[in-house]
Amino acid sequence: MSALAQTRERDGNGWQNPSHRGAGYIGSHTYLALKQAGYEVVILDNFGNAQADVPDRLAQLTNAPVTCITGDVRNGALLDQVFADHDIVAVVHFAALKSVGDSMKMPLTYLESNLGGLLTLLAAMERAGCRRLVFSSSATVYGLPDQTPTPETAPRQAMNPYGKSKILGEEVLEHLVATDPSWAFGILRYFNPAGAHGSGLLGENPKDTPSNLMPFVAKVALGELPLVQVFGNDYPTPDGTGVRDYIHVEDLAHGHVLSLSALIADGKSHLVNLGTGQGHSVLEIIAAYSDACGQDLPFEIAPRRPGDVPVYCAETEKAKELLGFSTRKSLADMCQSSWTWVQNAATR
Ligand code: UD1
């Protein structure tokens, strides 16, 4: 599984913990964004799905030592120690499992990891008197949305145990703040994170064959997989293939900085989508990645993947209004940075 990262403002009165895992794909990019914004950051990661040398690369990129604790967010005693050792004002919580398919096979593992981890963390935060948390949620909480772009007011609907774990996490946070208004939460519903850091030193590097589209396409570009299977071309979309709102991981990381800063500044909870508001089909992704890597990537049309929805696309107004969030990077940026990253990673 993953872990979490925690951060403290340079003046010593702020802290948070990035979503998914501190040294993982989104957590590592958020670490950099937080450092650039002037926060001090402590990472906690169990390295279940993160590369061991990520802290070294973060140190290289920031030209500063990285405080990284190896451990599990479900270890309450360890969390107490981390809170005792550091002046933590807020937490960004990334630590979670995220495979829909695995969650169907191991529902209890998913609940124990995603919900159990959150509960253990909240209890430790309560003991430490730290009540500001940014939580990684997902567009998956919309299930099969009947409105696209999908606003935050759309009903929550669990299609699988992974989705259920995110809905339950949101509900726990909402109940907590309703009971004790001294808590404040930033709930961030990610759409489809993609791309890599511009340096080529950070990116997504799944240990197994990827199930998500962009890392799969990257492996086809590298020649490690023969072709992309396009899961269905009979959806009610312009070219019949699934449409998603892909958001550059650096834009997503920036969203965490804005969320954290808002929590620290005004102590008010918020729940927002983080996406671009623009959808792209599977065929558009393959074409854009082909442009980035300079070769026509092979694909074949395959049956629909069970549980997939035709379109996920974010309504983005609320994130803009509440946090001043907007994205800066294009689909071409996502593909180009991913391609640079996977080529670097392949030679390491
Ligand atoms: C998936 C999860 C979602 C989770 C997210 C985490 C499912 C059904 N949904 O989102 O709950 O939050 O990952 O990152 O698993 N595709 C292909 N060929 C491939 C892979 C994907 O055609 O080899 C298509 C899919 O059918 C979909 C699109 O590409 O239309 C994006 O798929 P993917 O990257 O797996 O993301 P989601 O399904 O949106």
Coordinates of C-alpha atoms and ligand atoms in Angstrom, one line a residue, residues 20 98-101 137-141 160 162-163 166 190-193 204 210-217 227-232 235 241-246 280-282 285-286 300 303-310 312, ligand 1:
H20 CA -1.7 8.7 -1.9
K98 CA -6.2 2.3 -5.7
S99 CA -6.8 -0.7 -7.9
V100 CA -10.5 -1.3 -8.7
G101 CA -9.9 -4.9 -9.8
S137 CA -10.6 11.3 -2.9
S138 CA -11.5 10.4 -6.4
A139 CA -13.9 10.9 -9.2
T140 CA -14.8 7.3 -8.6
V141 CA -17.2 8.5 -5.9
N160 CA -16.8 -1.3 -6.1
Y162 CA -12.4 1.0 -3.8
G163 CA -15.1 3.5 -4.5
K166 CA -13.4 6.7 -0.7
Y190 CA -8.9 13.6 -8.4
F191 CA -9.9 12.9 -12.0
N192 CA -7.2 11.0 -14.0
P193 CA -3.7 12.0 -12.9
E204 CA 4.6 6.9 -12.0
P210 CA -0.2 -1.2 -15.3
S211 CA -4.0 -1.3 -15.4
N212 CA -4.3 2.5 -16.0
L213 CA -4.2 3.7 -19.6
M214 CA -1.4 6.2 -19.6
P215 CA 1.3 4.1 -17.9
F216 CA 0.2 1.2 -20.1
V217 CA 0.6 3.2 -23.3
L227 CA 0.0 -3.1 -28.1
V228 CA -2.7 -1.1 -26.3
Q229 CA -6.0 -2.8 -25.9
V230 CA -8.8 -0.2 -26.3
F231 CA -11.5 -1.3 -23.9
G232 CA -14.6 -0.7 -26.0
Y235 CA -19.6 4.0 -25.9
T241 CA -14.0 5.0 -26.8
G242 CA -14.0 6.0 -23.1
V243 CA -13.5 9.7 -22.2
R244 CA -11.6 10.8 -19.1
D245 CA -10.4 14.1 -17.7
Y246 CA -6.7 13.7 -17.6
H280 CA -10.0 13.0 -24.0
S281 CA -10.9 9.6 -25.5
V282 CA -8.6 6.6 -25.4
I285 CA -4.5 9.5 -25.8
I286 CA -2.9 7.0 -28.0
E300 CA -6.5 -3.1 -31.1
P303 CA -14.3 -5.7 -25.3
R304 CA -15.4 -3.2 -22.7
R305 CA -13.7 -3.5 -19.3
P306 CA -16.3 -4.5 -16.7
G307 CA -17.3 -1.6 -14.5
D308 CA -16.0 1.2 -16.8
V309 CA -18.1 4.3 -17.3
P310 CA -18.3 6.1 -20.7
Y312 CA -15.7 11.2 -16.5
Ligands
UD1_1 C1 -9.4 3.8 -12.8 C2 -10.4 3.3 -11.8 C3 -10.8 4.5 -10.9 C4 -9.5 4.9 -10.2 C5 -8.4 5.2 -11.1 C6 -7.1 5.3 -10.3 C7 -11.6 1.6 -13.0 C8 -12.9 1.2 -13.6 N1 -11.6 2.8 -12.6 O1 -10.0 5.0 -13.5 O2 -11.8 4.1 -10.0 O3 -9.8 6.0 -9.3 O4 -8.2 4.2 -12.1 O5 -6.1 5.7 -11.1 O6 -10.7 0.8 -12.9 N2 -8.3 1.9 -21.0 C9 -8.1 1.2 -22.2 N3 -7.0 0.3 -22.2 C10 -6.2 0.1 -21.1 C11 -6.5 0.8 -19.9 C12 -7.5 1.7 -19.9 O7 -8.8 1.3 -23.2 O8 -5.3 -0.8 -21.2 C13 -9.4 2.9 -21.0 C14 -10.5 2.6 -20.0 O9 -11.5 1.8 -20.4 C15 -10.9 4.1 -19.7 C16 -9.7 4.9 -19.9 O10 -8.8 4.1 -20.7 O11 -11.9 4.5 -20.7 C17 -9.0 5.3 -18.6 O12 -8.7 4.1 -17.9 P1 -7.9 4.1 -16.5 O13 -6.6 4.8 -16.8 O14 -7.8 2.7 -16.0 O15 -8.7 5.1 -15.6 P2 -10.2 5.0 -15.0 O16 -10.8 3.8 -15.5 O17 -10.8 6.3 -15.4

